[in-house]
CSV table of C-alpha atoms and ligand atoms in Angstrom, one decimal:
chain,number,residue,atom,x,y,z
A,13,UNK,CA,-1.2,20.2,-11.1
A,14,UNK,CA,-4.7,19.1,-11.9
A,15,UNK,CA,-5.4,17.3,-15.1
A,16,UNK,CA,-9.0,17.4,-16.4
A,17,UNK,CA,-10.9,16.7,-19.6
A,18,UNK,CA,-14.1,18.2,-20.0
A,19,UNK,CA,-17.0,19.1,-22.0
A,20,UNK,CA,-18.7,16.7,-24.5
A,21,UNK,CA,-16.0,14.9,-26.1
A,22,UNK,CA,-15.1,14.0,-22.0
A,23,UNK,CA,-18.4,12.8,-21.8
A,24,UNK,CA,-18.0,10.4,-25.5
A,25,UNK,CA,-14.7,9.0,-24.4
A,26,UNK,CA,-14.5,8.7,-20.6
A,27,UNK,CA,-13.9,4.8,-21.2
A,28,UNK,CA,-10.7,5.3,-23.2
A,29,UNK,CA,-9.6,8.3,-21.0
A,30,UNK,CA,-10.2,5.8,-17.8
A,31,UNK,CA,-8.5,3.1,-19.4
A,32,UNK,CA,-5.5,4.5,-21.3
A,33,UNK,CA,-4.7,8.2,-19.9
A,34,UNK,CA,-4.4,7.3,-16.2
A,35,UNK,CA,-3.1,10.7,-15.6
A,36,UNK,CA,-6.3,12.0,-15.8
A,37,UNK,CA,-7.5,13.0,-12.8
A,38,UNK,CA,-11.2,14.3,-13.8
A,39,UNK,CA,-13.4,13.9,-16.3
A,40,UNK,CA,-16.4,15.8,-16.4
A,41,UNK,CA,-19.6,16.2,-19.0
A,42,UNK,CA,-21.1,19.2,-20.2
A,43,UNK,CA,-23.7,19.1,-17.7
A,44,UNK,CA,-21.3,19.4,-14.4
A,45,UNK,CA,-19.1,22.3,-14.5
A,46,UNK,CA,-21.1,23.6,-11.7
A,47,UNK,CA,-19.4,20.2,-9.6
A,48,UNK,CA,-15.8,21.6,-10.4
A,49,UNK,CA,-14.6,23.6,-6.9
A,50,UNK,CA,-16.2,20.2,-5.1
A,51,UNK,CA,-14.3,18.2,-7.5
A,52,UNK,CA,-10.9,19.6,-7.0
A,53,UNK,CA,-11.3,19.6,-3.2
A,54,UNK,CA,-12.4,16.0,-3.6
A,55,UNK,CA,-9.2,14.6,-5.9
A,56,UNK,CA,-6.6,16.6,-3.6
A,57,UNK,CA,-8.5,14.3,-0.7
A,58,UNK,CA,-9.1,11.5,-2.4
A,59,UNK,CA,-5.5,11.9,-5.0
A,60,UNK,CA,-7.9,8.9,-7.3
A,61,UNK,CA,-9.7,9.9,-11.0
A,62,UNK,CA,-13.0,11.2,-10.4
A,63,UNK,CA,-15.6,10.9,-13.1
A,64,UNK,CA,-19.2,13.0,-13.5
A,65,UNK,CA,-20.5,12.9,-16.8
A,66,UNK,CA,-24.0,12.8,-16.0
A,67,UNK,CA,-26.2,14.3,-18.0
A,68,UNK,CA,-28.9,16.7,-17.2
A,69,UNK,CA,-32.7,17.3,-18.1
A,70,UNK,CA,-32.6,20.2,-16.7
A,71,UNK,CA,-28.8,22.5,-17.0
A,72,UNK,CA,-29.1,25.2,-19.0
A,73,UNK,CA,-26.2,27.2,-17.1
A,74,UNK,CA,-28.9,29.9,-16.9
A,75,UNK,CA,-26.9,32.1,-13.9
A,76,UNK,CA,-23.8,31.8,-14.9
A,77,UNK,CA,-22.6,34.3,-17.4
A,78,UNK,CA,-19.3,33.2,-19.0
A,79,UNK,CA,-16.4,36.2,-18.7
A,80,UNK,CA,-15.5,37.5,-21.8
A,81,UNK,CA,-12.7,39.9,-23.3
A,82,UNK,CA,-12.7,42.7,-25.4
A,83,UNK,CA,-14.6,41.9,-29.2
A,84,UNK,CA,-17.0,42.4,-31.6
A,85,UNK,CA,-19.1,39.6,-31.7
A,86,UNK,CA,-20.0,38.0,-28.1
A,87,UNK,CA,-21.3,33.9,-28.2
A,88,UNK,CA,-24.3,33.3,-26.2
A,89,UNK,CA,-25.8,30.4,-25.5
A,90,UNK,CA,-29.0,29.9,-25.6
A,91,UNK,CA,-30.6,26.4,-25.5
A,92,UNK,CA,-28.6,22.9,-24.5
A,93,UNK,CA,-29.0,19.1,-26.2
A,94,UNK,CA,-30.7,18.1,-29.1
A,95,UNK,CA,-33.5,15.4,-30.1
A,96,UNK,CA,-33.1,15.1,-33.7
A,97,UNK,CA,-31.1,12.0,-33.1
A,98,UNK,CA,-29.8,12.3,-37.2
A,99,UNK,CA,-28.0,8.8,-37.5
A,100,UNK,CA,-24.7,10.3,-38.4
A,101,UNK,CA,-24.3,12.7,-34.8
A,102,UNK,CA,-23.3,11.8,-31.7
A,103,UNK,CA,-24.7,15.2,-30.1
A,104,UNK,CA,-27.8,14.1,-28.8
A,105,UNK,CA,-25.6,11.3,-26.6
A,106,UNK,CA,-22.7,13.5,-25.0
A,107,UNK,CA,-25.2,16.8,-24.8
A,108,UNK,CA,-28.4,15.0,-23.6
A,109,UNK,CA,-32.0,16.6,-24.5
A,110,UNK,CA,-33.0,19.9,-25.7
A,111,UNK,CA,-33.8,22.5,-22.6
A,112,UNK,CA,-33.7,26.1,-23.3
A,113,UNK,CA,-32.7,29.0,-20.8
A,114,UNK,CA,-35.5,32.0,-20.1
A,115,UNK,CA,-35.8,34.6,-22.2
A,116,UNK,CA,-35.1,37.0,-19.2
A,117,UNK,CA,-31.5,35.7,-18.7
A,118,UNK,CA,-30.4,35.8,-22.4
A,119,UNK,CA,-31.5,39.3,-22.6
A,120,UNK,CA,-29.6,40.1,-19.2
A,121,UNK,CA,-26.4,38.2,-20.5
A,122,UNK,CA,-27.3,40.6,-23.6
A,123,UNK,CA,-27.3,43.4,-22.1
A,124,UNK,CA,-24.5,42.7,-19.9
A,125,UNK,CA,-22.2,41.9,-23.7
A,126,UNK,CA,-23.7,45.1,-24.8
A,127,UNK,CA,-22.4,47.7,-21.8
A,128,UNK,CA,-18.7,45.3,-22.0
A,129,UNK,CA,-18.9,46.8,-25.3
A,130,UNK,CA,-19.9,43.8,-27.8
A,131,UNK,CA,-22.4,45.1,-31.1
A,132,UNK,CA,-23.0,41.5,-32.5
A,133,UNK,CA,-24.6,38.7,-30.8
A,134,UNK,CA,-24.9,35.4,-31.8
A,135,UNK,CA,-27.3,32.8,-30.7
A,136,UNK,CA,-25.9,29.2,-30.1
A,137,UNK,CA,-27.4,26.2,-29.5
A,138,UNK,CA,-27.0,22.8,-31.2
A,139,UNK,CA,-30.5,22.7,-32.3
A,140,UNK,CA,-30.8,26.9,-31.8
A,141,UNK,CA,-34.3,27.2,-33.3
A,142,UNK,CA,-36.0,24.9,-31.8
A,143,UNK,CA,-35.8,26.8,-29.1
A,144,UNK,CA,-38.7,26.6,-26.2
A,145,UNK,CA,-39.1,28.2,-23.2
A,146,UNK,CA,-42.2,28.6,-21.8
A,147,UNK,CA,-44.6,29.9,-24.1
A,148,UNK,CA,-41.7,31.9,-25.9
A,149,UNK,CA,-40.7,30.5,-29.5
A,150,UNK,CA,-37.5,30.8,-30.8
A,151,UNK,CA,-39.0,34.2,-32.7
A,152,UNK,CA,-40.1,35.3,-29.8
A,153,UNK,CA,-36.8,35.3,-28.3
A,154,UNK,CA,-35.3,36.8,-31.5
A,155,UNK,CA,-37.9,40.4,-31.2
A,156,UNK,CA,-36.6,40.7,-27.3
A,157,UNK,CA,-33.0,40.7,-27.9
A,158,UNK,CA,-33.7,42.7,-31.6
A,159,UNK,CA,-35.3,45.3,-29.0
A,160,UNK,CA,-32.1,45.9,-26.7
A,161,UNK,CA,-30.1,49.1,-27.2
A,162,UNK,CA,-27.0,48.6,-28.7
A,163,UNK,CA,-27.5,45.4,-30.2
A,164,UNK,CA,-26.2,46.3,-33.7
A,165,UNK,CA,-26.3,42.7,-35.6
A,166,UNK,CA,-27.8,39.6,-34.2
A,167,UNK,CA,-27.1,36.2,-35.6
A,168,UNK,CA,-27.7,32.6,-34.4
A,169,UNK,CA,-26.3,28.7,-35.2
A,170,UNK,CA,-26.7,25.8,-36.1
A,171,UNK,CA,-30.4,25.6,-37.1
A,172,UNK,CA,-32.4,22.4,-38.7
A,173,UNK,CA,-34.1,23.0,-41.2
A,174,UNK,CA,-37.0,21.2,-39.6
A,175,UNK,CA,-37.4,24.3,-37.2
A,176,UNK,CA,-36.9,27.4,-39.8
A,177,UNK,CA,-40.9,28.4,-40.7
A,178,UNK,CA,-42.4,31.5,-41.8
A,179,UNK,CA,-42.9,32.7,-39.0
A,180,UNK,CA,-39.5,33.3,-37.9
A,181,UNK,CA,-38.4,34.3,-41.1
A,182,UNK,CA,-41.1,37.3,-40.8
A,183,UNK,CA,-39.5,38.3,-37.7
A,184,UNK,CA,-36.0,37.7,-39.6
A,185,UNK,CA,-37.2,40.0,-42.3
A,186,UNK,CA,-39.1,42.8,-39.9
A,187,UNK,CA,-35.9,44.0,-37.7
A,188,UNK,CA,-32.9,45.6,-39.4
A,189,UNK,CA,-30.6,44.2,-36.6
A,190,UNK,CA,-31.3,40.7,-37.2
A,191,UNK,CA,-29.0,39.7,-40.1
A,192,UNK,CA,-30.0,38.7,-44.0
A,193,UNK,CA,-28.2,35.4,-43.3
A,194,UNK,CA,-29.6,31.4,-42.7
A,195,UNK,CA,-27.7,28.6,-42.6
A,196,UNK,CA,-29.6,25.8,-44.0
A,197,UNK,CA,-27.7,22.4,-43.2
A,198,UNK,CA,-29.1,20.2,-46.3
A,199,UNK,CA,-26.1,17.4,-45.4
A,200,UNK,CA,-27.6,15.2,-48.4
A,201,UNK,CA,-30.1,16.2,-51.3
A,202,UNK,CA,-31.1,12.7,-52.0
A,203,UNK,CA,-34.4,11.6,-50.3
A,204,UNK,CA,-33.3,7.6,-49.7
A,205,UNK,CA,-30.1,9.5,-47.7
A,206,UNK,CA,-31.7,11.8,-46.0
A,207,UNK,CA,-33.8,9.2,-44.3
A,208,UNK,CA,-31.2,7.1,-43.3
A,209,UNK,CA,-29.7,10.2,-41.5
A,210,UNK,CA,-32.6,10.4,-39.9
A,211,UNK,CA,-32.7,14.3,-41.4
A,212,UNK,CA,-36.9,14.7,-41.0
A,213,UNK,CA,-37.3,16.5,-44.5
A,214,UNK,CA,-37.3,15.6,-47.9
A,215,UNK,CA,-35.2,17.0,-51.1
A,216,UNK,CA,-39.0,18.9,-52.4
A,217,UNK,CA,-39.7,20.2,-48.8
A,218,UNK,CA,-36.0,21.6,-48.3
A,219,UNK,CA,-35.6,23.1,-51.7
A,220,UNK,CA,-39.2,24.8,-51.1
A,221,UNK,CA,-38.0,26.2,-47.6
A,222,UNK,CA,-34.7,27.4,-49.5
A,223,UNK,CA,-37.1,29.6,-52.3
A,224,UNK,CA,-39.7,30.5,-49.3
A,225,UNK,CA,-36.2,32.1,-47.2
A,226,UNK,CA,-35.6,33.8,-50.6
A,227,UNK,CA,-39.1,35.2,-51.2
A,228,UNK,CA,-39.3,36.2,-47.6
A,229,UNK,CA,-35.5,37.9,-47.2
A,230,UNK,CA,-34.5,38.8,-50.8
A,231,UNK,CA,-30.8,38.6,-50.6
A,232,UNK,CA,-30.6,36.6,-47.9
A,233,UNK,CA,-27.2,34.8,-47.5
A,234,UNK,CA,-27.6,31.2,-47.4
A,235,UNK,CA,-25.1,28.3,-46.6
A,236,UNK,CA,-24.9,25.2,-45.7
A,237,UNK,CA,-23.3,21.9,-44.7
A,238,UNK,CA,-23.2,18.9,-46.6
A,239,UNK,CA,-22.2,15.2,-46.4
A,240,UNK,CA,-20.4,13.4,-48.8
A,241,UNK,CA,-20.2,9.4,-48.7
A,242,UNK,CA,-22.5,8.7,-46.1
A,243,UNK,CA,-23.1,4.6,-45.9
A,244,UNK,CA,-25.0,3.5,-48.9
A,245,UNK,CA,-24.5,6.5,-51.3
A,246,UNK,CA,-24.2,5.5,-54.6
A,247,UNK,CA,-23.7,7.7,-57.5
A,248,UNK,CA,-27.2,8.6,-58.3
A,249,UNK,CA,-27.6,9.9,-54.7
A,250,UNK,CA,-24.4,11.7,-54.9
A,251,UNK,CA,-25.5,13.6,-58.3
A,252,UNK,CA,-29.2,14.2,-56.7
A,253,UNK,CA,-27.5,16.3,-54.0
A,254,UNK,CA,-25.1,18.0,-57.0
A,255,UNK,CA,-28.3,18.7,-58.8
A,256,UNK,CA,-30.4,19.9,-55.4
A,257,UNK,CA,-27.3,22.3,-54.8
A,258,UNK,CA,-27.4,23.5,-58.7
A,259,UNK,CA,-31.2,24.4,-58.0
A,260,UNK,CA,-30.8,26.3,-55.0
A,261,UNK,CA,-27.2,28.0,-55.4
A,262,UNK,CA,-26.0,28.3,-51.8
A,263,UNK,CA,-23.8,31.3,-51.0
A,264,UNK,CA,-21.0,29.3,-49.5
A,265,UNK,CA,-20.9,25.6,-48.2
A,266,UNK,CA,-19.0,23.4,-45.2
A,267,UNK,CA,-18.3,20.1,-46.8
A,268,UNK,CA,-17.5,17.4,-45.0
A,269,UNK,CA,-16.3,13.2,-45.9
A,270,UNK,CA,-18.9,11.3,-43.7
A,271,UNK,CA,-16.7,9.7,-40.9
A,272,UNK,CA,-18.4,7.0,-38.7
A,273,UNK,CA,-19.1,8.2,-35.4
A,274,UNK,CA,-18.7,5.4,-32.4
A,275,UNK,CA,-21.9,4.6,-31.2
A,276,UNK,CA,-23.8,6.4,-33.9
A,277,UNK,CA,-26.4,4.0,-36.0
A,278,UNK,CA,-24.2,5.3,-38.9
A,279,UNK,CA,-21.7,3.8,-37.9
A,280,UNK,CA,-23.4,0.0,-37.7
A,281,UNK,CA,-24.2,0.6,-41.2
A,282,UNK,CA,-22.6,-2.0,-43.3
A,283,UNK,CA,-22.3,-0.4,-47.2
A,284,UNK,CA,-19.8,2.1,-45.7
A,285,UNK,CA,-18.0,4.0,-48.8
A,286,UNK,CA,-14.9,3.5,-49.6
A,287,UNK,CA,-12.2,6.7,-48.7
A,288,UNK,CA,-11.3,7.0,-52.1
A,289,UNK,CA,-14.8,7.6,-53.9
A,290,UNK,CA,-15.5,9.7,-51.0
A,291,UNK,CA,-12.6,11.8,-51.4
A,292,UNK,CA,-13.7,12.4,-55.3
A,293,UNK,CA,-17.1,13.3,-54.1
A,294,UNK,CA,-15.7,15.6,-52.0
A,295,UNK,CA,-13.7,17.2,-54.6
A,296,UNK,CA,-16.5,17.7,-57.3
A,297,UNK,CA,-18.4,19.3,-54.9
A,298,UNK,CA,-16.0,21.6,-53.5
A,299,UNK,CA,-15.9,22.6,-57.4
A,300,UNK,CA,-19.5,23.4,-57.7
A,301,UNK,CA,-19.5,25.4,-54.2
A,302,UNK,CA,-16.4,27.7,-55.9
A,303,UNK,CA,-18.3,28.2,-58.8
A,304,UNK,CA,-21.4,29.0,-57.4
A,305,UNK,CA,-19.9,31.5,-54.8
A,306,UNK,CA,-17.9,33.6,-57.0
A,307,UNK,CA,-20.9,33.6,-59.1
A,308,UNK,CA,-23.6,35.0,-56.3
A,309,UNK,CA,-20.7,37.7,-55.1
A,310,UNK,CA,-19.8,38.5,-58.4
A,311,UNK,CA,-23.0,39.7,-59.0
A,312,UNK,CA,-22.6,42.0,-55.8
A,313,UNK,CA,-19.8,44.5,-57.9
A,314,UNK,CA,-20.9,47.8,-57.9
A,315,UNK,CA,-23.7,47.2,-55.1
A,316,UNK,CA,-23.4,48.7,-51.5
A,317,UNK,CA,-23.4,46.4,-48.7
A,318,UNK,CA,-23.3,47.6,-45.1
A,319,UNK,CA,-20.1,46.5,-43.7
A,320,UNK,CA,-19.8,45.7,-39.7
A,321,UNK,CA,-15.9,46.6,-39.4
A,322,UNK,CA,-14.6,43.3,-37.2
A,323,UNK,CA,-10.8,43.8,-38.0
A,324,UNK,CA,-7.7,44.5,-39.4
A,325,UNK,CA,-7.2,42.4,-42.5
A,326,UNK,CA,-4.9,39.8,-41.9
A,327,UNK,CA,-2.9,40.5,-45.1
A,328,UNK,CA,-2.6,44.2,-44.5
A,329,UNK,CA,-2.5,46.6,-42.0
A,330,UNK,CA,-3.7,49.2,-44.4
A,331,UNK,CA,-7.3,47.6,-44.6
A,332,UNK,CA,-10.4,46.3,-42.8
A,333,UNK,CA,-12.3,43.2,-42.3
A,334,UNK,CA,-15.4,43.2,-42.0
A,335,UNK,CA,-18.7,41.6,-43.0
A,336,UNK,CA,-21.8,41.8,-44.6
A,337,UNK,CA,-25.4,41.6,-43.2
A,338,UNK,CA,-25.7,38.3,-45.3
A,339,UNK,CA,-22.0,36.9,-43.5
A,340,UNK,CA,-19.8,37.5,-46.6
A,341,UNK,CA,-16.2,38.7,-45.7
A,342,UNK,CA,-15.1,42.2,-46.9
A,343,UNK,CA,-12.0,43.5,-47.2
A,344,UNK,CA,-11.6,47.4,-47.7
A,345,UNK,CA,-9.3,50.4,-47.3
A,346,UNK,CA,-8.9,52.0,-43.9
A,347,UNK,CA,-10.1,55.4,-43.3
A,348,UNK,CA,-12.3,57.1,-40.9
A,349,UNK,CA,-14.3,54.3,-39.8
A,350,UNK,CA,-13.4,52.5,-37.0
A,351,UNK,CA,-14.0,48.6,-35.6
A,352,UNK,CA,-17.7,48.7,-34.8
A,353,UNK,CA,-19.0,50.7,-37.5
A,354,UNK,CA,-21.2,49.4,-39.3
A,355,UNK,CA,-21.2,51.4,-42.4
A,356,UNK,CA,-21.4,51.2,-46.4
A,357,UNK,CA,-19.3,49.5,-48.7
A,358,UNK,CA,-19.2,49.9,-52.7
A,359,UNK,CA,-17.9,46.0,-53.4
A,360,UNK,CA,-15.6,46.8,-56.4
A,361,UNK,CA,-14.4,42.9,-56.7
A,362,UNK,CA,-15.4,39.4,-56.0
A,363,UNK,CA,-12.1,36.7,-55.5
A,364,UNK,CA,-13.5,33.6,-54.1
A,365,UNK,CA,-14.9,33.8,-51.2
A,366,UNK,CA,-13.8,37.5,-50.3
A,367,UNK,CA,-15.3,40.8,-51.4
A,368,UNK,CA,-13.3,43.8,-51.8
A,369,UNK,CA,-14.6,47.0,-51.0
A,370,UNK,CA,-12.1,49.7,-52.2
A,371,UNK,CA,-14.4,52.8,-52.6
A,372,UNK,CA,-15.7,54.0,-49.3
A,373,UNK,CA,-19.4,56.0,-49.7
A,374,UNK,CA,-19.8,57.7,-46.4
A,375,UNK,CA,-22.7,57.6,-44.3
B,1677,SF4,S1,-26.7,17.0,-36.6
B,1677,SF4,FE1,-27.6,18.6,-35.4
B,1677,SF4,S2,-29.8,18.1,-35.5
B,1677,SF4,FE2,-28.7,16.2,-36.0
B,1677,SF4,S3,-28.5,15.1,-34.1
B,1677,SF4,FE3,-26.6,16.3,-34.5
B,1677,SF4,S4,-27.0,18.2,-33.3
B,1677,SF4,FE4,-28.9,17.2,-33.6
């Protein structure tokens, strides 16, 4: 048996996988999978730990199209690394920079999901919109894979909000296949925080870009990450981003407790905040997100959504799962339909996160 570690967090903690896991026998970063055959070959010679974690400028996996099973939604990736170098994220070190593949490949990979049978693709990348290749924007890409056959919803993550301009919320709002759904990481909504994360925006821009998606995609679902206790935050800061999320009323939110990063800047910041007044932060946010999610589905009941049917509820075999264009779950009564229909839904209730659909209008 061959023991390897690889992928990004390989790439982070090679050190302390040299030093303290000597039954390692490779360790490899994102950018070498391509080395693995010569790798094995080489330890079964060689029976020592081999290392490549170097990264690439250039790696973008573009003719290698990862096997996939049977699903609804098929991953594809789109772009590699990041530059935003926010002070908190330790991407930009264990992924390298950003290098995007060519439109021509995605949309074979595409196609290639769509004849295996997948109706939803989504876009990944860490920094997915700022996509570049060539002269080809990440809008651009967007209209090519919106003009495949097949391709029933198209969605895409994680975005900054640095990248997300009108003109690719045009595109958004022009093609029925490309969903009703951003999400808009705002990680702080205080302006002294948001520069020492290094986030590029301020609290006025991102609260005008969260109105402009709005205006441009009525309805559009909208979520979110945020940071809580990042190093420095005092009370004021914490209630500015309270009071930035009361304004724009996000549809649903991943919160996190900032946790130092090695090697970030973050973590050399010296007001670190203590677990405790983190943990409360974290709390009366998680509060606010409730409240404001039950209130935006709420005021779905007795609207009709179009439902992509993903599964069979978890809680009963007698109804669906499924989503809406704007990436709220759905649960509803089986009938006709089956996984892959996209069809609509008459939301009857509003628990939390979930909709229920229990009336089915048919097509
Ligand atoms: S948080 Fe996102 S944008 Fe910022 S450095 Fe990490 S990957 Fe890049």
């Amino acid at each position: 048996m061959i023991i390897g570690v690889l992928g990004c967090m390989a790439q982070n903690l090679k050190n302390d996988l040299l030093k303290n896991k000597p039954y390692v026998d490779i360790i490899l970063g994102p950018d070498s999978y391509r080395n693995l055959p010569q790798l094995m070959n080489r330890h079964m010679v060689e029976q020592n730990s081999i290392v490549d974690t170097k990264l690439s400028r250039y790696e973008v996996y573009e003719d290698l199209f990862p096997k996939r099973n049977k699903g609804v939604n098929a991953w594809v990736s789109i772009m590699r690394g990041c530059d935003k170098f926010c002070s908190f994220c330790i991407v930009p070190f264990t992924r390298g920079r950003e290098r995007s593949r060519s439109v021509e490949s995605i949309v074979t990979e595409v196609r290639k999901a769509v004849d295996q049978g997948f109706v939803e693709i989504t876009l990944l990348g860490q920094n997915v919109n700022s996509y570049k290749h060539e002269k080809n924007s990440f809008a651009d890409l967007l209209l090519s894979v919106s003009d495949i056959d097949g391709v029933k919803r198209i969605r895409y993550t994680s975005p900054h909000p640095q990248d997300i301009n009108v003109e690719l919320l045009e595109v958004m709002a022009s093609r029925k296949n490309i969903c009703n759904y951003v999400h808009f990481p705002m990680q702080s909504g205080s302006n002294e925080i948001l520069q020492r994360m290094n986030r590029t925006y301020t609290r006025e821009h991102f609260h005008y870009m969260a109105d402009t998606i709005r205006e441009i995609m009525p309805n559009c679902g909208l979520s979110t990450d945020i940071i809580v206790g990042f190093p420095g935050e005092t009370e004021k800061h914490f209630e500015e981003t309270l009071d930035l999320m009361e304004k724009i009323k996000f549809n649903s939110a991943f919160t996190f407790k900032y946790s130092p990063r090695p090697y970030t800047k973050a973590e050399q910041f010296t007001d670190q905040i203590d677990e405790t007044i983190k943990k409360e932060r974290l709390d009366k946010l998680i509060n606010v997100q409730r409240k404001h999610t039950l209130e935006l589905n709420s005021k779905k009941i007795g609207k009709i959504e179009n439902v992509l049917i993903e599964k069979e509820s978890k809680k009963s075999s007698n109804h669906w799962a499924g989503r809406t264009d704007s990436n709220e779950w759905v649960i509803l009564e089986k009938n006709s339909s089956k996984i892959k229909d996209i069809i609509p839904v008459e939301i009857v209730d509003a628990t939390g996160v979930i909709l229920h659909g229990k009336k089915m209008v048919e097509a």
